[in-house]
Amino acid sequence: MEFGTQTIQELLAGYRAKNFKPTEVVEKYLKNISERDEKLNSFLQVRPEETLKRARTLDAQIDNMSTLPLFGIPLAVKDNFLVNGWQATAGSKVLSGYISPYTATSVERLEAMGAVVVGKVNCDEFAMGSSNENSAFGPVRNPWDLERVPGGSSGGSSAAVAAGLATVSLGTDTGGSIRQPASLCGLVGLKPTYGRVSRYGIVSYASSLDQVGPFSRTVWDSARVMEVMSGFDPRDATSSKRSVPKFTEELNTNSKRTFKLGVSRAWLEGVDSDVAKSFDSALEVFKKMGCEIVEIDLPHTKYALSTYYLIAPSEASSNLARYDGVHYGYRTQSAKNSEELYSRSRGEGIGREVKLRIMLGTYALSAGYYDAFYLKANQVRRKIQEDFEKAFTQCDFVVSPTSPSTAFKLGEKTDDPLKMYLSDIFTLPVNLAGLPGLSMPCGLDSRNLPIGFQLIGKPFGEAELFLASHQYEQARGQFALPSMLKGKG
Amino acid sequence: MLSREEVLKIAKLARLTLTEDEIAFYQKQLTRVLGHIQDLNQVQTSKEAFVQHVPNDAESFREDRAAPFANPEGLMRNAPAVENDSFLLPTIVEHS
């Protein structure tokens, strides 16, 4: 039997029927990685012996699998998560060779419920980027077209699932880093509400925006990962104490609900015509399901890019001060004193885009500029949040395309930072407002590249997000596979 | 355009050694991004409070209690230079 494109639901059904056991499945995924990943560069570390050892312990538990909601599910983890004994480079030369001394809460919870880590996957350095071209370990290629990017920063997480190298994966989303690559690779990607999932054990980028979330083939799979991994963690002071609904239960009942979707036409100006067409067709599907489309106004979303590129770099300049060559990470060989040790280790170890963002943040926070930049950006951030609060008095979800274009070619946007940053115009405001956002595939463009549809929910409204997207998914039918998987499992 | 001196000042504050090529590169890139960011001045803001981004039921304040860490060896193993459980650094104050 071929493995790769199965969902969590399908694998669990197969295990229950004893059609196969975890070692057989995991072996096949490891084989897929060794055969297909040379072209993609999505995996930065695999440890077949460790992974198989873990699968063998699950083999012995197959009769008790009902207590393990992710029993034997192959999981790829972005390389900015700590998993005890595994590397965690965050795509940076600075952390090359770093071995995690403990495990992130999110991964710990998934492993405890039966998930099997098959590898650590590539990403833009310190999760800063929209194309995975900023990784110190080379770019990742999109399984739908190897000349194109998979999106970023969680490009390895999206490429790995899209190519059938893992059933689900974890990423982080600070300004769109889960939803945009999910969109470019034809997957479901969720950025949960800020505070829903613990950030303990992930490499910090911008702490008021970072969230952990899953990549999967279906909405149900996303809901399953979320119900296991969400919830209060005393080790993350921003994690919410709110109880976590059994997200999949409502999906299982197949209950139908109708929703009001809010669209801001002004916000959508300038998207590629294929994307616009596909977005409108998806709206028609929602209408047929009984949903109502209402026009809303989000007057401050046009300032999201500037707001984000002040707040995120400011937080990054502080968070990344820890890479000083003292306690861990890259250390220069040429320092004569401590001052040189810090500056040269950072200068030699940190990559181009990350240095740009550190300097932007340092500038924005420096004496004389703080009020004009950082304070102003936080005031505008509040206005963006208020735009959404107001919109939610008129609708249940705000919807948009996830990305203004489909996957672009490697090198196409690397010369101009603003061109690259514009890839995230529909995702950035969601992080600034702390809301949950889900991207799911809604069509293909003329080049056969996937297009993503984004639903933005109210704070802690993941259950409704799942329900609406699940209903759409049922109406849409099974989504296409990349051509490299045609005829494969 | 940001001057060479301004870039060097920011780099010094950020503790980043830059090559000559990088100085010229970041002069352009910082100018480009900071130029765009000026659009925030079009937004009227006066007394708005900061954004509320942390869930109001989060345990932002708690008792500061020390807890044992299971793997101190794992922490030390990642250090670039260690001697007797201490991190090694270049000399800070020279003996005279």
XYZ file of C-alpha atoms in Angstrom:
585
model
C 0.000 0.000 0.000
C 1.200 3.525 -0.845
C 1.183 6.138 1.897
C 1.468 9.903 1.775
C -1.838 11.501 0.905
C -3.949 9.886 3.624
C -5.651 12.074 6.183
C -5.551 11.537 9.953
C -9.098 10.194 9.708
C -8.081 7.631 7.068
C -4.988 6.490 8.950
C -6.956 6.089 12.194
C -9.609 4.038 10.365
C -6.876 1.829 8.888
C -5.250 1.294 12.285
C -8.616 0.481 13.859
C -9.315 -2.110 11.152
C -5.742 -3.422 11.662
C -4.989 -2.951 7.974
C -1.537 -1.728 8.939
C 0.427 -0.690 12.016
C 2.438 2.406 12.907
C 5.862 0.996 11.914
C 4.608 0.148 8.420
C 3.158 3.608 7.949
C 6.152 5.435 9.403
C 8.569 3.389 7.285
C 6.694 4.418 4.149
C 6.790 8.088 5.106
C 10.528 7.882 5.797
C 10.922 6.252 2.392
C 8.919 9.057 0.779
C 11.222 11.578 2.434
C 14.367 9.842 1.206
C 12.976 9.492 -2.326
C 11.224 12.809 -2.861
C 12.828 15.397 -0.627
C 16.049 15.769 -2.571
C 14.075 17.902 -5.025
C 12.200 19.852 -2.349
C 14.716 20.452 0.470
C 11.894 20.547 2.996
C 13.542 18.374 5.676
C 16.520 19.623 7.673
C 16.754 16.614 9.991
C 15.423 13.071 10.026
C 16.328 10.463 12.647
C 14.929 7.224 11.210
C 16.074 5.061 14.121
C 14.500 7.310 16.749
C 11.308 7.639 14.727
C 10.983 3.890 14.160
C 11.712 3.161 17.803
C 8.809 5.402 18.716
C 6.581 3.719 16.101
C 7.399 0.291 17.547
C 6.218 1.349 20.997
C 2.941 2.411 19.367
C 2.628 -0.937 17.542
C 2.372 -2.532 20.971
C -0.424 -0.141 21.966
C -2.688 -0.670 18.957
C -5.426 -2.296 21.040
C -5.595 0.839 23.198
C -5.494 3.277 20.324
C -8.901 4.739 21.174
C -7.228 6.638 24.030
C -4.731 8.207 21.607
C -6.471 10.618 19.191
C -3.330 10.977 17.040
C -2.266 7.332 17.186
C 0.582 6.705 14.702
C 0.190 9.991 12.833
C 3.407 11.124 11.059
C 4.143 14.718 12.055
C 6.722 17.143 10.617
C 7.817 19.991 12.881
C 9.129 23.372 11.765
C 12.753 23.813 12.780
C 11.935 26.705 15.132
C 10.279 24.314 17.618
C 12.288 22.600 20.332
C 11.915 18.829 20.446
C 14.153 17.163 23.018
C 17.198 15.605 21.342
C 16.414 17.068 17.920
C 18.110 20.064 16.331
C 16.398 23.464 16.277
C 18.102 25.821 13.828
C 15.159 28.107 13.046
C 16.683 28.168 9.552
C 19.680 30.127 10.850
C 23.428 29.563 10.748
C 23.394 31.055 14.259
C 21.649 27.946 15.619
C 23.381 25.421 13.368
C 24.167 22.399 15.536
C 21.881 23.468 18.396
C 20.312 20.434 20.084
C 17.055 21.069 21.965
C 17.299 20.325 25.689
C 13.507 20.142 26.118
C 10.277 19.877 24.088
C 7.791 22.588 23.132
C 4.407 22.193 24.868
C 2.562 21.899 21.534
C 4.767 19.019 20.337
C 4.782 17.390 23.791
C 0.959 17.251 23.745
C 0.800 15.830 20.212
C 3.422 13.178 20.988
C 1.618 12.227 24.205
C -1.505 11.539 22.119
C 0.269 9.289 19.612
C 1.833 11.555 16.981
C 5.226 10.466 15.622
C 7.765 13.139 14.719
C 9.266 12.158 11.338
C 11.546 15.176 11.028
C 12.352 18.838 11.476
C 11.502 20.987 8.481
C 13.014 23.992 6.759
C 11.836 27.584 7.214
C 12.871 31.159 6.608
C 15.541 32.255 9.076
C 13.885 32.978 12.434
C 10.524 32.662 10.625
C 11.127 35.929 8.749
C 10.040 35.629 5.141
C 7.248 34.768 2.738
C 9.006 32.379 0.363
C 11.394 30.194 2.382
C 14.261 31.750 0.414
C 15.760 33.254 3.598
C 16.796 29.892 5.064
C 20.518 29.446 5.733
C 20.013 25.863 4.532
C 18.709 26.686 1.074
C 15.260 27.376 -0.321
C 12.375 24.899 -0.315
C 10.627 24.158 -3.600
C 6.901 23.918 -4.146
C 5.689 20.358 -4.882
C 3.153 21.830 -7.346
C 5.938 23.402 -9.439
C 9.590 22.956 -8.521
C 10.531 26.319 -10.054
C 8.301 28.080 -7.552
C 8.370 28.867 -3.845
C 6.187 27.035 -1.309
C 5.532 30.283 0.565
C 6.941 31.117 3.953
C 8.074 31.254 6.495
C 6.783 27.714 7.199
C 7.660 26.580 3.657
C 9.091 23.225 4.750
C 5.971 22.467 6.797
C 3.708 23.089 3.806
C 5.875 21.386 1.166
C 6.309 18.290 3.371
C 2.573 17.689 3.781
C 1.753 18.656 0.173
C 4.327 16.134 -1.116
C 3.110 13.313 1.121
C 6.150 13.303 3.427
C 4.056 13.818 6.586
C 0.341 13.617 7.337
C 0.305 16.884 9.245
C 2.884 19.452 10.278
C 3.348 22.303 12.692
C 4.303 25.833 11.784
C 4.341 29.245 13.374
C 2.445 32.253 12.049
C 3.548 35.788 12.949
C 2.183 37.604 9.898
C 0.889 34.806 7.674
C 3.623 32.166 7.904
C 1.140 29.275 8.151
C -1.761 30.534 6.033
C 0.226 31.852 3.061
C 2.314 28.663 2.515
C -0.823 26.552 3.076
C -2.479 28.608 0.338
C 0.493 28.269 -2.056
C 0.674 24.486 -1.502
C -3.048 23.612 -1.556
C -3.462 22.772 2.143
C -5.508 23.764 5.158
C -3.507 26.038 7.471
C -4.708 27.555 10.715
C -3.384 30.439 12.769
C -5.258 30.115 16.059
C -6.337 33.007 18.279
C -3.405 34.551 20.112
C -3.201 32.713 23.446
C -4.981 29.536 22.248
C -1.818 27.450 21.804
C 1.230 27.635 24.057
C 4.300 29.295 22.583
C 6.594 27.588 25.110
C 9.508 25.981 23.294
C 9.311 27.877 20.027
C 12.083 30.217 18.924
C 10.711 33.716 19.517
C 10.358 36.171 16.651
C 7.691 38.754 17.600
C 6.096 37.627 20.829
C 2.862 39.639 20.620
C 2.120 38.112 17.190
C 3.637 34.587 17.103
C 1.212 31.641 17.198
C 1.624 27.898 16.666
C -0.722 26.113 14.247
C -1.208 23.051 12.038
C -0.980 22.241 8.321
C -3.224 19.443 7.083
C -5.111 18.147 4.067
C -8.540 18.603 5.614
C -10.361 20.808 8.078
C -11.200 17.775 10.249
C -7.481 16.975 10.594
C -6.749 20.567 11.573
C -9.519 20.395 14.185
C -8.105 17.148 15.574
C -4.587 18.560 15.978
C -6.010 21.697 17.578
C -8.158 19.899 20.131
C -5.093 17.983 21.308
C -2.584 20.820 21.329
C -4.583 23.856 22.522
C -5.190 25.092 26.030
C -3.609 26.679 29.049
C 0.075 26.180 29.719
C 1.570 27.707 32.879
C 4.876 28.015 31.026
C 3.447 30.603 28.607
C 2.231 33.730 30.412
C 0.070 34.706 27.427
C -1.772 31.392 27.135
C -5.510 31.500 27.794
C -7.285 29.535 30.508
C -10.373 29.161 28.349
C -11.552 25.571 27.926
C -10.889 23.896 24.594
C -13.942 22.592 22.725
C -13.883 19.101 21.202
C -13.548 20.623 17.754
C -14.066 17.401 15.777
C -17.245 16.388 17.606
C -19.379 19.033 15.996
C -17.890 18.210 12.590
C -18.764 14.530 13.112
C -22.432 15.309 13.711
C -22.525 16.904 10.257
C -24.692 19.654 11.673
C -25.387 22.375 9.136
C -25.291 25.992 10.097
C -25.472 29.096 8.002
C -23.200 32.054 8.518
C -22.795 35.650 7.474
C -19.529 36.284 5.624
C -18.152 39.824 5.508
C -16.238 41.008 2.437
C -14.400 44.302 2.134
C -14.086 44.963 -1.605
C -11.702 47.888 -1.043
C -9.290 45.556 0.749
C -9.326 43.092 -2.151
C -8.257 45.554 -4.840
C -5.198 44.524 -6.814
C -5.323 40.742 -6.400
C -4.463 38.570 -9.420
C -7.458 37.950 -11.673
C -7.371 34.142 -11.278
C -7.319 34.551 -7.503
C -10.209 37.040 -7.605
C -12.262 34.701 -9.814
C -11.648 31.692 -7.610
C -12.487 33.707 -4.487
C -15.797 34.823 -6.017
C -16.660 31.236 -7.018
C -16.022 30.127 -3.447
C -18.397 32.843 -2.244
C -21.022 31.407 -4.603
C -20.525 27.997 -2.998
C -21.088 29.548 0.433
C -24.240 31.252 -0.868
C -25.580 27.936 -2.131
C -24.955 26.559 1.340
C -27.320 29.234 2.630
C -24.707 31.707 3.815
C -25.175 35.425 3.383
C -22.464 37.714 2.025
C -22.359 41.235 3.468
C -20.175 44.181 2.514
C -18.041 45.429 5.386
C -15.537 48.216 5.827
C -12.003 47.684 7.154
C -10.589 51.183 6.643
C -7.303 50.627 8.475
C -6.187 47.316 6.967
C -4.259 49.286 4.343
C -1.925 50.375 7.138
C -1.326 46.809 8.347
C 1.904 46.384 6.407
C 3.523 49.483 7.911
C 2.167 48.675 11.350
C 3.501 45.132 11.176
C 6.928 46.177 9.883
C 7.373 48.421 12.903
C 5.968 46.160 15.602
C 7.403 42.813 14.485
C 10.965 44.104 13.891
C 10.866 46.035 17.192
C 9.999 42.870 19.092
C 12.499 40.880 17.023
C 15.339 43.298 17.773
C 14.740 42.629 21.460
C 14.103 38.863 21.182
C 17.140 38.248 18.993
C 19.497 40.116 21.310
C 20.046 36.723 22.964
C 22.172 35.516 20.016
C 25.403 36.958 21.337
C 27.732 33.971 21.017
C 27.870 33.434 24.788
C 25.376 30.806 25.971
C 24.577 29.019 22.725
C 24.717 29.501 19.001
C 27.368 30.704 16.584
C 30.509 32.318 18.025
C 33.020 34.274 15.949
C 36.634 33.097 15.987
C 38.070 36.610 15.790
C 36.919 38.476 18.914
C 39.485 40.155 21.153
C 36.967 41.425 23.694
C 33.312 40.969 24.670
C 32.050 43.824 22.528
C 33.635 42.279 19.432
C 32.358 38.863 20.457
C 28.749 40.070 20.379
C 28.939 42.216 17.232
C 31.017 39.835 15.134
C 29.136 36.687 16.181
C 25.897 38.423 15.214
C 27.330 40.037 12.076
C 28.778 36.753 10.802
C 26.002 34.441 11.956
C 22.773 36.277 11.151
C 21.437 36.399 7.575
C 20.471 39.329 5.344
C 16.739 39.718 5.952
C 16.990 39.104 9.690
C 19.671 41.795 10.012
C 17.389 44.194 8.122
C 14.542 43.546 10.550
C 16.771 43.806 13.618
C 18.009 47.181 12.371
C 14.487 48.378 11.540
C 13.400 47.491 15.062
C 16.470 49.013 16.661
C 15.819 52.234 14.734
C 12.116 52.297 15.662
C 12.911 51.836 19.346
C 15.885 54.198 19.508
C 15.886 57.497 21.395
C 13.884 60.183 19.627
C 12.002 57.789 17.321
C 9.990 55.679 19.778
C 6.859 57.894 19.799
C 6.875 58.481 16.059
C 7.292 54.820 15.161
C 6.644 52.167 17.816
C 3.986 54.065 19.767
C 2.246 55.222 16.594
C 2.245 51.680 15.189
C 0.619 50.356 18.346
C -2.077 53.012 18.145
C -2.812 52.071 14.544
C -2.776 48.407 15.574
C -5.615 49.221 17.947
C -7.547 50.846 15.081
C -7.121 47.708 12.962
C -8.423 45.612 15.853
C -11.404 47.945 16.199
C -12.153 47.609 12.463
C -12.566 43.862 12.977
C -14.606 44.299 16.177
C -16.977 46.537 14.249
C -17.121 44.132 11.290
C -18.064 41.275 13.612
C -21.221 43.141 14.636
C -22.345 42.651 11.014
C -20.936 39.209 10.160
C -19.639 35.928 11.625
C -16.425 35.808 9.572
C -14.396 38.209 7.527
C -13.260 36.476 4.342
C -10.577 37.194 1.741
C -8.163 35.402 -0.529
C -5.239 34.202 1.623
C -2.609 35.577 -0.725
C -2.929 38.116 -3.563
C -1.157 35.701 -5.932
C -0.411 32.012 -6.317
C 3.113 30.573 -5.874
C 5.728 32.820 -7.484
C 9.080 31.842 -8.956
C 12.224 31.529 -6.866
C 14.134 34.806 -7.008
C 11.129 36.759 -8.300
C 10.716 38.948 -5.201
C 14.048 38.716 -3.401
C 15.468 42.099 -4.535
C 12.776 44.319 -3.087
C 11.665 43.736 0.517
C 8.358 45.577 0.017
C 7.398 43.424 -2.952
C 7.917 40.347 -0.774
C 6.100 41.880 2.222
C 3.026 42.544 0.044
C 2.513 38.748 -0.220
C 1.057 38.990 3.275
C -1.415 41.882 2.994
C -4.396 39.637 3.781
C -2.777 37.765 6.636
C -0.894 40.504 8.545
C -3.989 42.285 9.966
C -5.189 39.011 11.515
C -2.042 38.678 13.633
C -2.167 42.361 14.559
C -5.740 41.875 15.812
C -4.917 38.536 17.513
C -7.712 36.694 15.662
C -7.940 33.128 14.354
C -7.518 32.745 10.587
C -7.875 29.623 8.459
C -6.759 29.145 4.869
C -8.193 26.376 2.737
C -7.813 25.568 -0.944
C -10.601 26.904 -3.174
C -9.319 26.397 -6.712
C -6.447 26.307 -9.188
C -5.153 29.113 -11.399
C -4.424 28.843 -15.128
C -1.002 27.308 -14.344
C -2.581 24.650 -12.146
C -1.360 26.265 -8.923
C -3.534 26.226 -5.810
C -5.451 29.269 -4.555
C -6.372 29.789 -0.899
C -9.504 31.182 0.747
C -9.132 32.791 4.174
C -11.789 32.873 6.891
C -11.103 35.151 9.841
C -13.047 34.443 13.029
C -13.867 36.166 16.275
C -11.424 35.706 19.173
C -11.497 32.040 20.261
C -13.978 31.299 17.472
C -12.046 28.301 16.113
C -15.028 25.936 16.513
C -17.185 28.047 14.175
C -14.263 28.502 11.779
C -13.877 24.733 11.532
C -17.590 24.193 11.063
C -17.955 26.731 8.247
C -14.801 25.554 6.441
C -15.731 21.899 6.874
C -19.124 22.560 5.292
C -17.449 24.396 2.397
C -14.977 21.528 2.000
C -17.856 19.035 1.749
C -19.486 21.161 -0.942
C -16.202 21.668 -2.810
C -15.232 17.997 -2.855
C -11.749 16.496 -2.699
C -8.990 18.908 -3.716
C -6.450 18.203 -6.467
C -2.968 16.807 -5.791
C 0.344 18.135 -7.115
C 1.445 16.410 -10.316
C 4.477 14.830 -8.582
C 1.988 12.739 -6.586
C -0.209 11.602 -9.443
C -0.619 7.865 -9.207
C 1.036 7.773 -5.788
C -0.495 7.052 -2.419
C 18.292 58.232 1.859
C 19.694 57.165 5.218
C 23.338 58.195 5.531
C 26.206 55.763 5.974
C 26.692 57.187 9.486
C 23.043 56.556 10.392
C 23.296 52.926 9.269
C 26.503 52.492 11.260
C 24.859 54.010 14.325
C 21.884 51.612 14.085
C 24.238 48.667 13.514
C 26.251 49.656 16.581
C 23.114 49.847 18.731
C 22.045 46.443 17.366
C 25.528 44.966 17.960
C 25.947 43.954 14.329
C 29.267 44.144 12.514
C 28.541 44.987 8.870
C 30.778 44.606 5.811
C 31.218 47.556 3.412
C 28.810 45.927 0.944
C 26.234 45.440 3.670
C 26.421 49.087 4.747
C 25.520 50.227 1.211
C 22.869 47.506 0.912
C 21.126 48.420 4.176
C 21.291 52.147 3.385
C 19.003 51.382 0.446
C 16.814 48.743 2.067
C 16.211 50.632 5.326
C 15.414 53.793 3.366
C 12.943 51.850 1.193
C 11.059 50.307 4.118
C 11.142 53.388 6.371
C 9.869 55.460 3.428
C 6.836 53.224 3.093
C 6.135 53.268 6.809
C 5.569 57.045 6.698
C 1.988 56.306 5.570
C 1.088 55.753 9.237
C 1.227 59.528 9.656
C -1.990 59.739 7.630
C -3.859 57.964 10.440
C -5.356 60.237 13.059
C -4.441 58.800 16.438
C -4.468 60.674 19.654
C -5.514 59.124 22.917
C -5.983 55.528 21.801
C -4.824 52.952 24.245
C -2.386 50.266 23.220
C -3.807 47.179 21.601
C -5.127 44.490 23.940
C -3.463 41.405 22.553
C -3.033 39.147 25.569
C -6.208 37.210 26.482
C -7.686 38.716 29.638
C -7.820 35.299 31.299
C -4.100 34.656 30.806
C -1.986 34.223 33.916
C 0.308 37.151 33.177
C 1.167 37.559 36.838
C 1.979 34.594 38.989
C 4.120 33.755 41.934
C 7.792 33.637 40.996
C 8.689 30.127 42.008
C 11.868 28.317 41.006
C 11.328 24.868 39.516
C 13.984 22.288 38.726
C 14.956 21.909 35.050
C 15.294 18.308 33.945
C 18.213 18.645 31.573
C 20.895 21.167 32.625
C 23.555 19.136 30.756
C 21.517 19.655 27.597
C 21.692 23.413 28.114
C 25.450 23.468 28.705
C 26.107 21.185 25.727
C 25.007 23.964 23.371
C 27.482 26.515 24.749
C 30.290 27.550 22.374
C 32.902 27.401 25.175
C 32.590 26.062 28.709
C 34.939 25.511 31.605
C 33.850 23.903 34.880
C 30.140 24.569 34.293
C 30.848 28.194 33.416
C 30.502 29.961 30.062
C 33.878 31.117 28.755
C 34.240 34.675 27.432
C 37.155 36.743 26.169
C 38.850 38.910 28.801
C 36.704 41.872 29.794
C 39.106 43.722 32.117
C 42.837 43.393 31.458
C 45.250 43.014 34.381
C 47.796 45.816 34.462
